[in-house]
Coordinates of N, CA and C in Angstrom, one line a residue:
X728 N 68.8 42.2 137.4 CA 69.6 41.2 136.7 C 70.9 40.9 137.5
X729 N 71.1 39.4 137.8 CA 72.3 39.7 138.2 C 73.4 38.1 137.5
X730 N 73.8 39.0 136.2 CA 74.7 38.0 134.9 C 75.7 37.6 135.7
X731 N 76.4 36.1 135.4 CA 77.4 35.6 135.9 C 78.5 35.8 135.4
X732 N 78.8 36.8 134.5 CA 79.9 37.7 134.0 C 79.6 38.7 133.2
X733 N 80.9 39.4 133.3 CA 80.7 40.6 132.5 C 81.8 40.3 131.3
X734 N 81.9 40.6 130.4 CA 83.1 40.4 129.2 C 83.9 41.9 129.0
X735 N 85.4 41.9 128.9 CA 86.0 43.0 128.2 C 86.5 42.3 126.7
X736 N 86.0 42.6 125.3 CA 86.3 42.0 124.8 C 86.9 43.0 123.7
X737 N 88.2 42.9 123.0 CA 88.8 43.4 122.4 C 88.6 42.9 120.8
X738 N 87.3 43.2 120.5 CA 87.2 42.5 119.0 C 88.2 43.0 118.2
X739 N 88.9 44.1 117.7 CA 89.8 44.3 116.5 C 91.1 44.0 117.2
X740 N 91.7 43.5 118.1 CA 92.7 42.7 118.6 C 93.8 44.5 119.0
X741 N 93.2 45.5 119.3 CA 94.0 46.5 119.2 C 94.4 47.2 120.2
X742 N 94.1 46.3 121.6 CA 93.9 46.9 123.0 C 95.5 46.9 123.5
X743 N 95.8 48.0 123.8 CA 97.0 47.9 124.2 C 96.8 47.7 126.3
X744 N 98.2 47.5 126.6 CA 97.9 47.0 128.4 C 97.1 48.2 129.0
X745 N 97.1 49.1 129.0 CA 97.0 50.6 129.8 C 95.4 50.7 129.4
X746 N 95.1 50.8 128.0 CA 93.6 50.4 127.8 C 92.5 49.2 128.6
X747 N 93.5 48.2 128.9 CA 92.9 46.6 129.9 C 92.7 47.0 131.3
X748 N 94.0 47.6 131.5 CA 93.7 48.2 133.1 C 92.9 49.1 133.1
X749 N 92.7 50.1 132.9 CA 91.7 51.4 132.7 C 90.5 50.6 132.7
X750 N 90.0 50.1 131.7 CA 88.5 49.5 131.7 C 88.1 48.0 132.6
X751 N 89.6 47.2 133.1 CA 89.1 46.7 134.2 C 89.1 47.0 135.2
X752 N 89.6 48.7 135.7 CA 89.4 49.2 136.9 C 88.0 49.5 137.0
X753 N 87.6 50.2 135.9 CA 86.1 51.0 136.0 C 85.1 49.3 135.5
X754 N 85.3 48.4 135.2 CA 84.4 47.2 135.9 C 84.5 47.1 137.0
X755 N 85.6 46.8 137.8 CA 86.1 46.3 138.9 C 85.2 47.0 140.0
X756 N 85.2 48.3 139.8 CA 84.7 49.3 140.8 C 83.5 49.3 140.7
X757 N 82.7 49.0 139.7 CA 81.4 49.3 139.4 C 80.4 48.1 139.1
X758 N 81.1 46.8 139.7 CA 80.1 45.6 139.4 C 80.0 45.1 140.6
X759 N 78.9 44.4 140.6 CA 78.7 43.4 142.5 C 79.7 42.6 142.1
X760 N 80.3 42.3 143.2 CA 81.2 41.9 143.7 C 81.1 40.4 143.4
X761 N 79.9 40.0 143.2 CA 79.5 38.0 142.6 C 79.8 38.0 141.5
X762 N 79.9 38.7 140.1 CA 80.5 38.8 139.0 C 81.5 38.9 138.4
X763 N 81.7 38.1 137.3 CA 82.8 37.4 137.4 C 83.0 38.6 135.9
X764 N 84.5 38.7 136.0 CA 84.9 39.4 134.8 C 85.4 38.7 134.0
X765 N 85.6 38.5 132.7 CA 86.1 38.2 131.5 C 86.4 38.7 130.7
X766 N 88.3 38.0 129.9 CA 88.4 39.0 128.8 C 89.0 38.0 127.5
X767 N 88.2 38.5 126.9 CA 88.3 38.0 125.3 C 88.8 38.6 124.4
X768 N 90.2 38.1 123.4 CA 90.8 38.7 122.8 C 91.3 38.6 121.5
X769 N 91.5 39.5 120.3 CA 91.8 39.1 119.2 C 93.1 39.4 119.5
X770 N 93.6 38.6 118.2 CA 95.6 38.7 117.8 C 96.0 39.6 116.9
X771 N 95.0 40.4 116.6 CA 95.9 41.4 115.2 C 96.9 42.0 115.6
X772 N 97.6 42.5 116.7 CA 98.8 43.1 116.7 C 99.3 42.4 117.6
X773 N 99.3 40.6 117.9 CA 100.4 39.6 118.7 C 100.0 40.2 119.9
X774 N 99.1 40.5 120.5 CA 99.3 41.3 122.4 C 97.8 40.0 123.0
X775 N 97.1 39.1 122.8 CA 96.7 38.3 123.4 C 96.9 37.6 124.1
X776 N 98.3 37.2 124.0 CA 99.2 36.6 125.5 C 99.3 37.4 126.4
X777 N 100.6 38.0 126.3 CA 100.8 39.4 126.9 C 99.3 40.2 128.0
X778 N 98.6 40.3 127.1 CA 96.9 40.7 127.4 C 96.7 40.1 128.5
X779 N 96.2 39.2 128.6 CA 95.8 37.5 129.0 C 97.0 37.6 130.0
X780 N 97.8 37.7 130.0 CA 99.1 37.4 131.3 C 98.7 39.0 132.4
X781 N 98.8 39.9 131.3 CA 98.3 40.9 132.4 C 96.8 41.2 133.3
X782 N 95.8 40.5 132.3 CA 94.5 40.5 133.3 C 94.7 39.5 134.2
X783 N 95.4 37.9 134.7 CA 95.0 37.7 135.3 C 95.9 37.9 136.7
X784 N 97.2 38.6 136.5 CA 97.6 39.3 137.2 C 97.4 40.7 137.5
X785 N 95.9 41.3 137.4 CA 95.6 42.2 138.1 C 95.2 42.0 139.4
X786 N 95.3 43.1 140.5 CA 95.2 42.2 141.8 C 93.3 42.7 142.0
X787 N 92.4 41.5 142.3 CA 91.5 41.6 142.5 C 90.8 40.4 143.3
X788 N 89.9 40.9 144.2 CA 89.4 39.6 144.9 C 88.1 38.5 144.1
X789 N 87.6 39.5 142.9 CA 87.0 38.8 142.1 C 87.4 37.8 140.8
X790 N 86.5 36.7 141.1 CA 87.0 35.7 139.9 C 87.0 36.1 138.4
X791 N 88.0 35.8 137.6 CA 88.4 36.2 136.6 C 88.2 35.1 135.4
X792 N 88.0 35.2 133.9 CA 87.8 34.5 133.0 C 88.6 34.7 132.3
X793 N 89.5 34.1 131.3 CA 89.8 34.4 130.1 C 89.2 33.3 129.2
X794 N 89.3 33.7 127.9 CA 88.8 33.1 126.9 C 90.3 32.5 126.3
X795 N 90.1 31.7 125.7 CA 91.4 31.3 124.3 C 90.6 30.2 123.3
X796 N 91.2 30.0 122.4 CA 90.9 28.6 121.3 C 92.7 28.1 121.3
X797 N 91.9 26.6 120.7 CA 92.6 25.9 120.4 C 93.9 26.6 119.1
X798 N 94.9 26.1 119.0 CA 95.8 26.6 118.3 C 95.7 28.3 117.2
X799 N 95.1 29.4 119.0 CA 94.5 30.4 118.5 C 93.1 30.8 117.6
X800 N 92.7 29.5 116.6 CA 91.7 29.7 116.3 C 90.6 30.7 116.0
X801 N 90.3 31.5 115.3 CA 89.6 32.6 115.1 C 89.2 33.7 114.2
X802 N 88.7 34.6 114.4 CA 88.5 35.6 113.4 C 89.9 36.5 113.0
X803 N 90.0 36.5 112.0 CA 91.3 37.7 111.3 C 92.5 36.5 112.2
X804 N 93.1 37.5 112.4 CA 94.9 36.9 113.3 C 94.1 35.9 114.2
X805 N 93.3 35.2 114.3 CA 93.1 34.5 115.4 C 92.9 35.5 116.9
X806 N 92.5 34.4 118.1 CA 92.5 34.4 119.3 C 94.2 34.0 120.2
X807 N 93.6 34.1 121.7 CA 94.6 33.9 122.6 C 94.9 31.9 122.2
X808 N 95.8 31.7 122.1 CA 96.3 30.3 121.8 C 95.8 29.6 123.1
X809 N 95.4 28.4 123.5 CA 95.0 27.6 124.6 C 96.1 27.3 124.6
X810 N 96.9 26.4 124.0 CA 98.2 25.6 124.4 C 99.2 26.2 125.0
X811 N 99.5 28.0 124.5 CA 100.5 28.8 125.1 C 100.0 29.3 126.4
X812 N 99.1 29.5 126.6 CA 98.5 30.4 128.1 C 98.2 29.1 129.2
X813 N 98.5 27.6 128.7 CA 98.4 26.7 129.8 C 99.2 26.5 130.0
X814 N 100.7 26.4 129.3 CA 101.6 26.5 129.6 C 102.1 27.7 131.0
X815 N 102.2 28.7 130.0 CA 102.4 30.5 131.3 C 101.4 29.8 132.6
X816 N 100.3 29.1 132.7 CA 99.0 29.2 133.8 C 100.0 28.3 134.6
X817 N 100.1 27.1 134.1 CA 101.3 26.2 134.9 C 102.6 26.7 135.2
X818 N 102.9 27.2 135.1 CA 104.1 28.3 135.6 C 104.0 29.2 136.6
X819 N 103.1 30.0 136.5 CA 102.3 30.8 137.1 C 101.7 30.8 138.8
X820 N 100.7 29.4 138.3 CA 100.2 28.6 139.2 C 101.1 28.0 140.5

């Protein structure tokens, strides 16, 4: 098999940063190098930005995904907001 991503996905919204890094190291290290990582995130404790700001500033030469919805959108506290993270992306960028 070779999937065109892999997902870290934080269904109960409870991932703190130190958790994101830890388990995008051990993808990082352990996927071919053509696969793309992604992370998908709930809002129950407000860290989906934050989250989302710190995965795509991990330093990695592989392509990266994030997920978001429209005005957060989602299950329980919602998702990562699209309007706030294009904002940070154009800044960023």
């Amino acid at each position: 098999m070779n999937p065109y991503a892999f997902y870290i996905v934080d269904s109960f919204g409870v991932m703190k940063q130190y958790n994101l890094i830890r388990l995008f190291n051990i993808v990082n290290a352990n996927l071919n190098s053509n696969i793309k990582v992604g992370y998908h995130s709930h809002n129950n404790l407000q860290l989906a930005y934050s989250n989302a700001q710190t995965f795509i500033e991990l330093k990695t030469d592989r392509d990266v995904i994030i997920d978001a919805s429209i005005m957060g959108m989602g299950r329980g506290a919602g998702n990562l907001n699209t309007e706030l993270f294009l904002e940070y992306l154009s800044l960023y960028l």
